[in-house]
């Protein structure tokens, strides 16, 4: 063998060793936790005013971008002027809660992470509960940004979907 054959063999052996280390990293199973666990101090549900147990929410769409669910329930005596309420979805408080005499609304943001710990998408759900004279109407809307609806549906299949209206204060 000539001298350059030895150099080529050494280079091939070196590349093979490096490739073996990379393959071990690729095919080795790793487990880990990504993100942080947020602990919310939720008020006791002794003051729970309304509870809407969906199990899973079926969203309807016409344009495959904006999804909506409208559900009706029995009437309730909601007084947004005398009492203060807040909203929880699966024990997570909703943001930007606004209430009026017969209506309460809020926003829910659920972040979903990929296997690298990066945010894959955020499901931004807008919730509006209207306490009408004939029924209680709950409307939920979500835009399908980065397959947010698919992620949210999978989340609800695992964790369910319970929307609560909790009385914070009042008479």
Short mmCIF file of C-alpha atoms in Angstrom, two decimals:
data_model
loop_
_atom_site.label_atom_id
_atom_site.label_comp_id
_atom_site.label_asym_id
_atom_site.label_seq_id
_atom_site.Cartn_x
_atom_site.Cartn_y
_atom_site.Cartn_z
CA UNK A 1 0.00 0.00 0.00
CA UNK A 2 1.10 3.45 -0.72
CA UNK A 3 1.28 6.20 1.89
CA UNK A 4 -1.86 8.03 0.70
CA UNK A 5 -3.90 4.84 1.19
CA UNK A 6 -3.00 4.98 4.89
CA UNK A 7 -4.14 8.62 5.08
CA UNK A 8 -7.46 7.80 3.37
CA UNK A 9 -8.00 4.86 5.77
CA UNK A 10 -7.29 7.06 8.79
CA UNK A 11 -9.71 9.73 7.55
CA UNK A 12 -12.41 7.09 6.97
CA UNK A 13 -11.87 5.61 10.43
CA UNK A 14 -12.03 9.08 12.00
CA UNK A 15 -15.25 9.94 10.14
CA UNK A 16 -16.73 6.56 11.17
CA UNK A 17 -15.98 7.16 14.85
CA UNK A 18 -17.51 10.67 14.75
CA UNK A 19 -20.57 9.34 12.91
CA UNK A 20 -21.00 6.58 15.49
CA UNK A 21 -21.06 9.13 18.33
CA UNK A 22 -23.68 11.20 16.47
CA UNK A 23 -25.83 8.11 15.80
CA UNK A 24 -25.70 7.17 19.48
CA UNK A 25 -26.95 10.68 20.36
CA UNK A 26 -29.72 10.51 17.76
CA UNK A 27 -31.02 7.06 18.72
CA UNK A 28 -30.66 7.29 22.48
CA UNK A 29 -33.94 7.87 24.30
CA UNK A 30 -34.12 10.91 26.52
CA UNK A 31 -36.83 12.03 28.84
CA UNK A 32 -37.18 15.42 30.36
CA UNK A 33 -39.53 18.12 31.46
CA UNK A 34 -39.91 21.29 29.49
CA UNK A 35 -41.48 24.48 30.74
CA UNK A 36 -42.53 25.37 34.24
CA UNK A 37 -45.37 24.21 36.40
CA UNK A 38 -47.52 27.13 37.42
CA UNK A 39 -49.45 26.74 40.64
CA UNK A 40 -52.53 28.90 40.75
CA UNK A 41 -54.19 29.64 44.01
CA UNK A 42 -57.74 28.95 43.13
CA UNK A 43 -60.54 30.01 45.39
CA UNK A 44 -62.49 27.23 47.00
CA UNK A 45 -65.20 26.03 44.73
CA UNK A 46 -67.70 26.57 47.55
CA UNK A 47 -68.32 29.84 45.68
CA UNK A 48 -68.64 28.15 42.30
CA UNK A 49 -71.45 29.90 40.47
CA UNK A 50 -71.52 27.95 37.20
CA UNK A 51 -69.83 24.79 36.00
CA UNK A 52 -69.79 23.75 32.36
CA UNK A 53 -68.32 20.26 31.96
CA UNK A 54 -67.72 19.70 28.25
CA UNK A 55 -65.49 16.65 28.27
CA UNK A 56 -64.28 17.80 24.87
CA UNK A 57 -65.38 20.85 22.91
CA UNK A 58 -66.54 20.33 19.34
CA UNK A 59 -65.60 23.39 17.31
CA UNK A 60 -67.37 24.24 14.05
CA UNK A 61 -65.84 26.17 11.18
CA UNK A 62 -66.74 27.52 7.78
CA UNK A 63 -63.35 28.78 6.63
CA UNK A 64 -60.99 26.35 8.45
CA UNK A 65 -59.35 29.28 10.20
CA UNK A 66 -61.82 30.57 12.77
CA UNK A 67 -63.41 27.85 14.88
CA UNK A 68 -66.42 28.40 17.13
CA UNK A 69 -68.55 26.52 19.63
CA UNK A 70 -71.87 27.82 20.92
CA UNK A 71 -73.58 25.89 23.71
CA UNK A 72 -76.73 26.66 25.67
CA UNK A 73 -77.46 25.69 29.25
CA UNK A 74 -80.18 26.32 31.82
CA UNK A 75 -80.83 29.88 32.98
CA UNK A 76 -79.07 31.25 36.03
CA UNK A 77 -79.45 34.42 38.06
CA UNK A 78 -76.17 36.20 37.21
CA UNK A 79 -75.70 39.72 38.56
CA UNK A 80 -72.45 41.22 37.29
CA UNK A 81 -73.19 44.59 38.90
CA UNK A 82 -73.52 43.50 42.55
CA UNK A 83 -71.08 40.56 42.49
CA UNK A 84 -67.56 39.99 41.21
CA UNK A 85 -66.80 36.81 39.27
CA UNK A 86 -63.83 35.19 37.57
CA UNK A 87 -63.39 32.36 35.07
CA UNK A 88 -61.35 29.16 35.25
CA UNK A 89 -60.72 26.61 32.52
CA UNK A 90 -59.40 23.30 33.96
CA UNK A 91 -58.37 25.22 37.10
CA UNK A 92 -56.38 27.73 35.05
CA UNK A 93 -57.59 31.31 35.42
CA UNK A 94 -58.58 33.17 32.29
CA UNK A 95 -56.96 36.49 31.43
CA UNK A 96 -58.62 39.84 30.73
CA UNK A 97 -61.88 38.88 32.44
CA UNK A 98 -64.55 41.50 31.78
CA UNK A 99 -68.02 41.34 33.26
CA UNK A 100 -71.18 43.35 32.76
CA UNK A 101 -74.69 42.94 34.15
CA UNK A 102 -75.46 39.71 32.25
CA UNK A 103 -72.20 38.78 30.58
CA UNK A 104 -68.69 37.66 31.50
CA UNK A 105 -65.81 37.05 29.09
CA UNK A 106 -62.14 36.17 29.21
CA UNK A 107 -59.20 34.84 27.25
CA UNK A 108 -57.36 31.56 27.71
CA UNK A 109 -53.85 31.06 26.33
CA UNK A 110 -52.53 27.50 26.36
CA UNK A 111 -48.95 27.03 25.16
CA UNK A 112 -47.89 23.76 23.58
CA UNK A 113 -44.24 22.72 23.44
CA UNK A 114 -42.32 20.50 21.03
CA UNK A 115 -39.78 17.86 22.05
CA UNK A 116 -36.99 20.44 22.11
CA UNK A 117 -38.81 22.54 24.69
CA UNK A 118 -39.69 25.29 22.21
CA UNK A 119 -43.22 26.69 21.92
CA UNK A 120 -44.86 24.89 18.99
CA UNK A 121 -48.07 26.93 19.13
CA UNK A 122 -50.32 28.85 21.48
CA UNK A 123 -54.05 28.21 21.51
CA UNK A 124 -55.78 31.54 22.21
CA UNK A 125 -59.39 30.78 23.19
CA UNK A 126 -61.90 33.58 23.71
CA UNK A 127 -64.76 32.68 26.05
CA UNK A 128 -68.02 34.63 26.33
CA UNK A 129 -70.80 33.60 28.72
CA UNK A 130 -74.12 35.38 28.33
CA UNK A 131 -76.76 34.93 31.02
CA UNK A 132 -79.97 35.54 29.10
CA UNK A 133 -83.55 35.37 30.35
CA UNK A 134 -84.26 32.13 28.46
CA UNK A 135 -80.86 30.36 28.62
CA UNK A 136 -77.18 30.63 29.42
CA UNK A 137 -75.16 30.87 26.22
CA UNK A 138 -71.44 29.96 26.18
CA UNK A 139 -69.45 30.91 23.09
CA UNK A 140 -65.84 29.84 22.56
CA UNK A 141 -63.77 30.95 19.56
CA UNK A 142 -60.25 30.11 18.48
CA UNK A 143 -58.15 30.91 15.41
CA UNK A 144 -56.28 27.97 13.89
CA UNK A 145 -52.79 29.51 13.97
CA UNK A 146 -50.10 26.80 13.59
CA UNK A 147 -52.66 23.99 14.09
CA UNK A 148 -53.73 25.37 17.47
CA UNK A 149 -57.14 23.67 17.21
CA UNK A 150 -55.54 20.26 16.75
CA UNK A 151 -53.26 20.78 19.75
CA UNK A 152 -56.20 22.02 21.86
CA UNK A 153 -58.37 19.05 20.87
CA UNK A 154 -55.62 16.64 21.91
CA UNK A 155 -55.21 18.53 25.19
CA UNK A 156 -58.95 18.24 25.89
CA UNK A 157 -59.01 14.51 25.06
CA UNK A 158 -56.41 14.00 27.78
CA UNK A 159 -57.45 16.61 30.38
CA UNK A 160 -61.10 17.24 29.59
CA UNK A 161 -62.67 20.68 29.45
CA UNK A 162 -64.31 22.21 32.51
CA UNK A 163 -65.24 25.88 32.49
CA UNK A 164 -66.09 27.41 35.87
CA UNK A 165 -67.51 30.76 36.88
CA UNK A 166 -66.49 31.47 40.47
CA UNK A 167 -68.03 34.12 42.71
CA UNK A 168 -65.27 36.24 44.24
CA UNK A 169 -67.30 38.65 46.29
CA UNK A 170 -70.65 40.34 46.60
CA UNK A 171 -73.85 39.83 48.47
#
